[in-house]
Short mmCIF file of N, CA and C in Angstrom, two decimals:
data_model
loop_
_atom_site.label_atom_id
_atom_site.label_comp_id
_atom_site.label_asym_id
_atom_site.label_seq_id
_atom_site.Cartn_x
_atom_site.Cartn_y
_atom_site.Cartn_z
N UNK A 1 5.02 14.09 18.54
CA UNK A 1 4.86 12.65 18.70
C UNK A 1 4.94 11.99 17.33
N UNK A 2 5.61 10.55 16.90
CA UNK A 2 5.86 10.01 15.43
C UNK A 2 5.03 8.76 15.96
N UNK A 3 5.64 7.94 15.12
CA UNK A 3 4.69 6.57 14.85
C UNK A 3 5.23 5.71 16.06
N UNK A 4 6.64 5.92 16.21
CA UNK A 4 7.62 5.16 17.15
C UNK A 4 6.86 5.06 18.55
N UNK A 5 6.60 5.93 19.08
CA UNK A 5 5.81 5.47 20.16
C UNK A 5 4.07 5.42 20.15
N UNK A 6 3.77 4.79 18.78
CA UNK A 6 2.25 4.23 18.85
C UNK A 6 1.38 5.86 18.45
N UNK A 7 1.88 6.44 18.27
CA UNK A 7 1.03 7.73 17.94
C UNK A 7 1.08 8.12 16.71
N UNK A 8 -0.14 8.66 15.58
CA UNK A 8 -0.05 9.15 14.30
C UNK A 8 0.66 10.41 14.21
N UNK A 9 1.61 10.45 13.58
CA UNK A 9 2.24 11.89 12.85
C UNK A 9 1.53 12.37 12.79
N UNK A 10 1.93 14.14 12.57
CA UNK A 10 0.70 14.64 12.48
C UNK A 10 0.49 14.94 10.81
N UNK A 11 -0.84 14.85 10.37
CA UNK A 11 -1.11 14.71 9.18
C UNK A 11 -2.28 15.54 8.89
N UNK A 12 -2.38 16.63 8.21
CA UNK A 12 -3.28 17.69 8.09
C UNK A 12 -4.36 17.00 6.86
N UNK A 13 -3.89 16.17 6.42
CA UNK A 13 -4.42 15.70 5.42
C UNK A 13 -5.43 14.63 5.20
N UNK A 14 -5.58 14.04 6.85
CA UNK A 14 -5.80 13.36 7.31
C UNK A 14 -7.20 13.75 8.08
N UNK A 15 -7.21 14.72 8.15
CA UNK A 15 -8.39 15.69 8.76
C UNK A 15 -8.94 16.21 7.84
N UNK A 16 -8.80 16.33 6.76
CA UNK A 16 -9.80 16.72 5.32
C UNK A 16 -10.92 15.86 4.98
N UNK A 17 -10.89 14.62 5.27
CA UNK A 17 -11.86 13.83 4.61
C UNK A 17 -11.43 13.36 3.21
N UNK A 18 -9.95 13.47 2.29
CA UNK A 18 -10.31 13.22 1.29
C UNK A 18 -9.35 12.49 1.06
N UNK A 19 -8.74 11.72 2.27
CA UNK A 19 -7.78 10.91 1.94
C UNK A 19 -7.24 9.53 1.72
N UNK A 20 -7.05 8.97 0.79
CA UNK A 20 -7.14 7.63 -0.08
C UNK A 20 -5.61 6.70 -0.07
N UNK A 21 -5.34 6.07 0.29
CA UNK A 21 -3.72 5.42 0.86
C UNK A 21 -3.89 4.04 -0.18
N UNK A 22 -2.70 3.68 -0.75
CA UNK A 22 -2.60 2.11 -1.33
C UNK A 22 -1.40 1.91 -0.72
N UNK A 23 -1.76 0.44 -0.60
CA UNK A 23 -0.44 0.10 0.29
C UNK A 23 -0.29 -1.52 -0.03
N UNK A 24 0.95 -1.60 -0.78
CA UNK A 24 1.80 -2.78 -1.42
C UNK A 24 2.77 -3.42 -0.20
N UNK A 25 3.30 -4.38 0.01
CA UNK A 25 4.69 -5.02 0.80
C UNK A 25 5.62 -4.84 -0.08
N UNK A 26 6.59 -4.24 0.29
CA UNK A 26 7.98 -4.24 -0.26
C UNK A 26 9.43 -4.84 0.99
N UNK A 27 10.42 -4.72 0.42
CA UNK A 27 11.46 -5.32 1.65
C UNK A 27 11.68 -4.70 2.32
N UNK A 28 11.32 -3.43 2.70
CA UNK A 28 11.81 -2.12 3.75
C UNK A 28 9.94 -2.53 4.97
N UNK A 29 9.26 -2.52 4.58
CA UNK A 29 8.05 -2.91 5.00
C UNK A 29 6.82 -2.66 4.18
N UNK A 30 6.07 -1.83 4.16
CA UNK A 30 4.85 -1.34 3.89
C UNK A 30 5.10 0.11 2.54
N UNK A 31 4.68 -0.04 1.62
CA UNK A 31 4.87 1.39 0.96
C UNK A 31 3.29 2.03 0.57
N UNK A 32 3.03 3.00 0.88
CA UNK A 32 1.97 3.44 1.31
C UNK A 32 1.93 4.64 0.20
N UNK A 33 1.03 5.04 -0.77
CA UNK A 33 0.73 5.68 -2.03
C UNK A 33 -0.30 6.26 -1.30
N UNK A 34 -0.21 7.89 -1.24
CA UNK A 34 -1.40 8.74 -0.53
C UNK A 34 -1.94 9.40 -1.74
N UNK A 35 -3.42 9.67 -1.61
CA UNK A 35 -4.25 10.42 -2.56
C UNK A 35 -4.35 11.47 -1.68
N UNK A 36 -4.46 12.93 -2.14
CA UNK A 36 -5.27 13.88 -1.45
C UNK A 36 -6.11 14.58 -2.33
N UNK A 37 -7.40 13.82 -2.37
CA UNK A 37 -8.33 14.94 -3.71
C UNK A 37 -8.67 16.21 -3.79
N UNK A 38 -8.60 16.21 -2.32
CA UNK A 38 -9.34 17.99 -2.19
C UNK A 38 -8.14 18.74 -2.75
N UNK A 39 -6.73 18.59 -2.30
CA UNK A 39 -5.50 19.57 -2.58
C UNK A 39 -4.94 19.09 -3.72
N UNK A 40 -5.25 17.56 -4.13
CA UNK A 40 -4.98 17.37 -5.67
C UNK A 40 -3.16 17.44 -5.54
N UNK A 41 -3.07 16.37 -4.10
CA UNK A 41 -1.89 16.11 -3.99
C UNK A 41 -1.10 14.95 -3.80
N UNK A 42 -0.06 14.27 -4.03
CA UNK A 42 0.28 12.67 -3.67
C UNK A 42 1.38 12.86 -3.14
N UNK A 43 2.11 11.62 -2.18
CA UNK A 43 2.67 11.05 -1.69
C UNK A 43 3.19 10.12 -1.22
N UNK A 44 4.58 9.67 -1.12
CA UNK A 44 4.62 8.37 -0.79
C UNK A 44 5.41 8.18 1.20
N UNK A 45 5.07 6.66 1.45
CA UNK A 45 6.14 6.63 2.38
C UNK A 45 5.93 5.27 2.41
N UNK A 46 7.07 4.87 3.29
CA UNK A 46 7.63 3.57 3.56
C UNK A 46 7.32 3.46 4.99
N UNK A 47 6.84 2.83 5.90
CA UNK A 47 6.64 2.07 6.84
C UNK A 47 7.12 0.70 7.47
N UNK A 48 7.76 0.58 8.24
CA UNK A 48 8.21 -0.74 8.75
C UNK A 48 7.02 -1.82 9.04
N UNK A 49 6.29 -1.77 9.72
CA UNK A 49 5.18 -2.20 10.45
C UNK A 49 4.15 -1.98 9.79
N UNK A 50 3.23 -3.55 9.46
CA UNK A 50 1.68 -2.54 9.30
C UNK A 50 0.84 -2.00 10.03
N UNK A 51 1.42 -2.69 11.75
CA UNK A 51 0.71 -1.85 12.52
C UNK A 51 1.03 -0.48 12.22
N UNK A 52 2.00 0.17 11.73
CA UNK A 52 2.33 1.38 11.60
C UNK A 52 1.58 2.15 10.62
N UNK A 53 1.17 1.44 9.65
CA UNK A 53 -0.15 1.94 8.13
C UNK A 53 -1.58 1.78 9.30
N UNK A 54 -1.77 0.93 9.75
CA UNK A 54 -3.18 1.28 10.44
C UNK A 54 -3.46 2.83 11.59
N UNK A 55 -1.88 2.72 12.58
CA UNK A 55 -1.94 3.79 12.99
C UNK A 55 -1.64 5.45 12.28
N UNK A 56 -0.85 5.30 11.81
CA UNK A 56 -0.72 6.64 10.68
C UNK A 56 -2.07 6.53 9.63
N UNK A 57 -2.59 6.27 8.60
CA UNK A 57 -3.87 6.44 8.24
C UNK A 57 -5.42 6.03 9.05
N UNK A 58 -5.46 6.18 10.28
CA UNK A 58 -6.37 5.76 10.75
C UNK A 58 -7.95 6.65 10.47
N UNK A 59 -7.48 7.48 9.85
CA UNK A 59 -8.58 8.46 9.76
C UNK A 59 -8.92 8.63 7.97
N UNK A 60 -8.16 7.87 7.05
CA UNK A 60 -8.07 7.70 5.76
C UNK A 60 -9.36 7.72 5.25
N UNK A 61 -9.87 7.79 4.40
CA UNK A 61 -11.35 7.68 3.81
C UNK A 61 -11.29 6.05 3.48
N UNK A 62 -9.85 5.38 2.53
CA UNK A 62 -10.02 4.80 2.41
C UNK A 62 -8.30 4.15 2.24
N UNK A 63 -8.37 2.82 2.77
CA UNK A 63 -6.87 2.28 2.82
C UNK A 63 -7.04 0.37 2.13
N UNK A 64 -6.09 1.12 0.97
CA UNK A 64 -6.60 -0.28 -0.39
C UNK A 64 -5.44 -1.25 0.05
N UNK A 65 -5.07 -2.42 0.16
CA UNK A 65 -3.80 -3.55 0.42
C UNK A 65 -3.79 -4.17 -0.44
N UNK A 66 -2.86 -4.16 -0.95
CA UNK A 66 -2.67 -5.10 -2.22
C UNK A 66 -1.91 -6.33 -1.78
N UNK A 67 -2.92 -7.51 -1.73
CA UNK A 67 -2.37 -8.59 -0.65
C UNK A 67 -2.91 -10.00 -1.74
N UNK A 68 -2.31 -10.83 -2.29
CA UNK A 68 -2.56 -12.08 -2.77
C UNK A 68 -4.02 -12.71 -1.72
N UNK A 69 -4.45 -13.43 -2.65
CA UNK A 69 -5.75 -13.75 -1.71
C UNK A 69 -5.48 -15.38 -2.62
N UNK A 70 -5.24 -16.41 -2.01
CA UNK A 70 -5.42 -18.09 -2.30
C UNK A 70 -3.94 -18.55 -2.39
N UNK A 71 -3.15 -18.30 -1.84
CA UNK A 71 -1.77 -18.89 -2.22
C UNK A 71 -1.46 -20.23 -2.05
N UNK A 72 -1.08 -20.43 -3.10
CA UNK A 72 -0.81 -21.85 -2.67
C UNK A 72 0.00 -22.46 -1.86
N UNK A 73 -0.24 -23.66 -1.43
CA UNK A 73 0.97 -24.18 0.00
C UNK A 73 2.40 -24.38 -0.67
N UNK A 74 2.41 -24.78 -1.88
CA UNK A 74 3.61 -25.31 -2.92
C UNK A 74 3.69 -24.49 -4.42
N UNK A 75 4.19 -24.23 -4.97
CA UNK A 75 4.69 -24.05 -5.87
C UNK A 75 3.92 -22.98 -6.51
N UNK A 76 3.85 -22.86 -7.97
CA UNK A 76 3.15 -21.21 -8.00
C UNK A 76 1.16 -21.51 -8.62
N UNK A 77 0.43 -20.61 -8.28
CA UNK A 77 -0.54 -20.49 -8.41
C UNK A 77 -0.75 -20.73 -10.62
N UNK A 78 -1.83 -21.79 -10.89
CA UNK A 78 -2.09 -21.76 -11.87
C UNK A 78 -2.15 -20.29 -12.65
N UNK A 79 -3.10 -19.31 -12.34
CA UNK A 79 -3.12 -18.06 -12.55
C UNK A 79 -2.19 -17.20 -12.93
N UNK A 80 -0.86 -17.54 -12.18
CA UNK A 80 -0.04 -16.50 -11.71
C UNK A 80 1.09 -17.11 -13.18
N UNK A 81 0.83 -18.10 -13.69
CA UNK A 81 1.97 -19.34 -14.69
C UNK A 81 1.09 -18.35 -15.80
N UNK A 82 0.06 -18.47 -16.27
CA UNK A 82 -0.66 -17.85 -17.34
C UNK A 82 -0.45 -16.62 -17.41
N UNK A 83 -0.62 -15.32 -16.20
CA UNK A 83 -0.06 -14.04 -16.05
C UNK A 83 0.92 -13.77 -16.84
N UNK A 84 2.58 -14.72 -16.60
CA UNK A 84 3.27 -14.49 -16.59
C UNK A 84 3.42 -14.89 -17.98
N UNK A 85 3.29 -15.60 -18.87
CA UNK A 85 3.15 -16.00 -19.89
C UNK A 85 2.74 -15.08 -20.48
N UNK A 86 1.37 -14.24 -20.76
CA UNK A 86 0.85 -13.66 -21.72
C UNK A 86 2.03 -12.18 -21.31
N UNK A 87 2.40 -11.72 -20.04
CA UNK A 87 2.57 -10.26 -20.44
C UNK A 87 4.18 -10.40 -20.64
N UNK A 88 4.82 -11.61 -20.57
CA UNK A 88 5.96 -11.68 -21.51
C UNK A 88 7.42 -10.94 -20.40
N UNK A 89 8.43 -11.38 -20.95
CA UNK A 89 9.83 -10.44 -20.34
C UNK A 89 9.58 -9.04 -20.74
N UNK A 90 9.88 -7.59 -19.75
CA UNK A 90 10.47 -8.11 -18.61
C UNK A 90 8.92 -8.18 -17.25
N UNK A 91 7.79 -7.47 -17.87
CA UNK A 91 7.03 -7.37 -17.16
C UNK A 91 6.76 -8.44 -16.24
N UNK A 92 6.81 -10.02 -16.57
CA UNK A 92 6.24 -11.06 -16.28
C UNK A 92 6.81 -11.45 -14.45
N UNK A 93 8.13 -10.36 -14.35
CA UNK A 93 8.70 -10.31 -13.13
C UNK A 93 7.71 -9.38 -11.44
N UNK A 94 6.69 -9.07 -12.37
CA UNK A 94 5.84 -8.28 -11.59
C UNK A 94 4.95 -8.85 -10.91
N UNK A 95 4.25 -10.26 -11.84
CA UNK A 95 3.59 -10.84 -10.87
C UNK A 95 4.13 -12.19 -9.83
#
């Protein structure tokens, strides 16, 4: 059984207890950064759906989203003008 019909892959890693997921938006969907502490192992994957990150890590210890929090309705966030300023070309494309 895969994600496609609503069911978690199977994930051994996932049954350890020691598993830690970050998960960014990119244009493919979801990219999902796995910790495994006990085996002192990583991984990545891409996901379409975030319903698809809730069902595949559902058993995660812990699942971090890296999600803007205050956006503004118009134009760019004061914060985000200063960011971009101090860390300069080409980094400044990051935030």
């Amino acid at each position: 059984m895969g994600i496609a019909n609503g069911e978690p892959a199977p994930n051994t890693k996932m049954e350890s207890g020691v598993l830690y997921v970050g998960v960014d938006g990119c244009k493919a969907g979801w990219l999902c950064f796995t910790v495994d502490l006990e085996n002192f192992e990583t991984d990545f994957r891409i996901l379409p759906q975030f319903a698809d990150v809730v069902i595949e890590f559902k058993c995660a210890n812990v699942v971090a989203v890296d999600i803007p929090i205050g956006l503004a309705e118009y134009g760019a966030r004061a914060c985000d003008i200063e960011a971009r300023k101090r860390l300069g070309k080409p980094r400044s494309n990051s935030v």
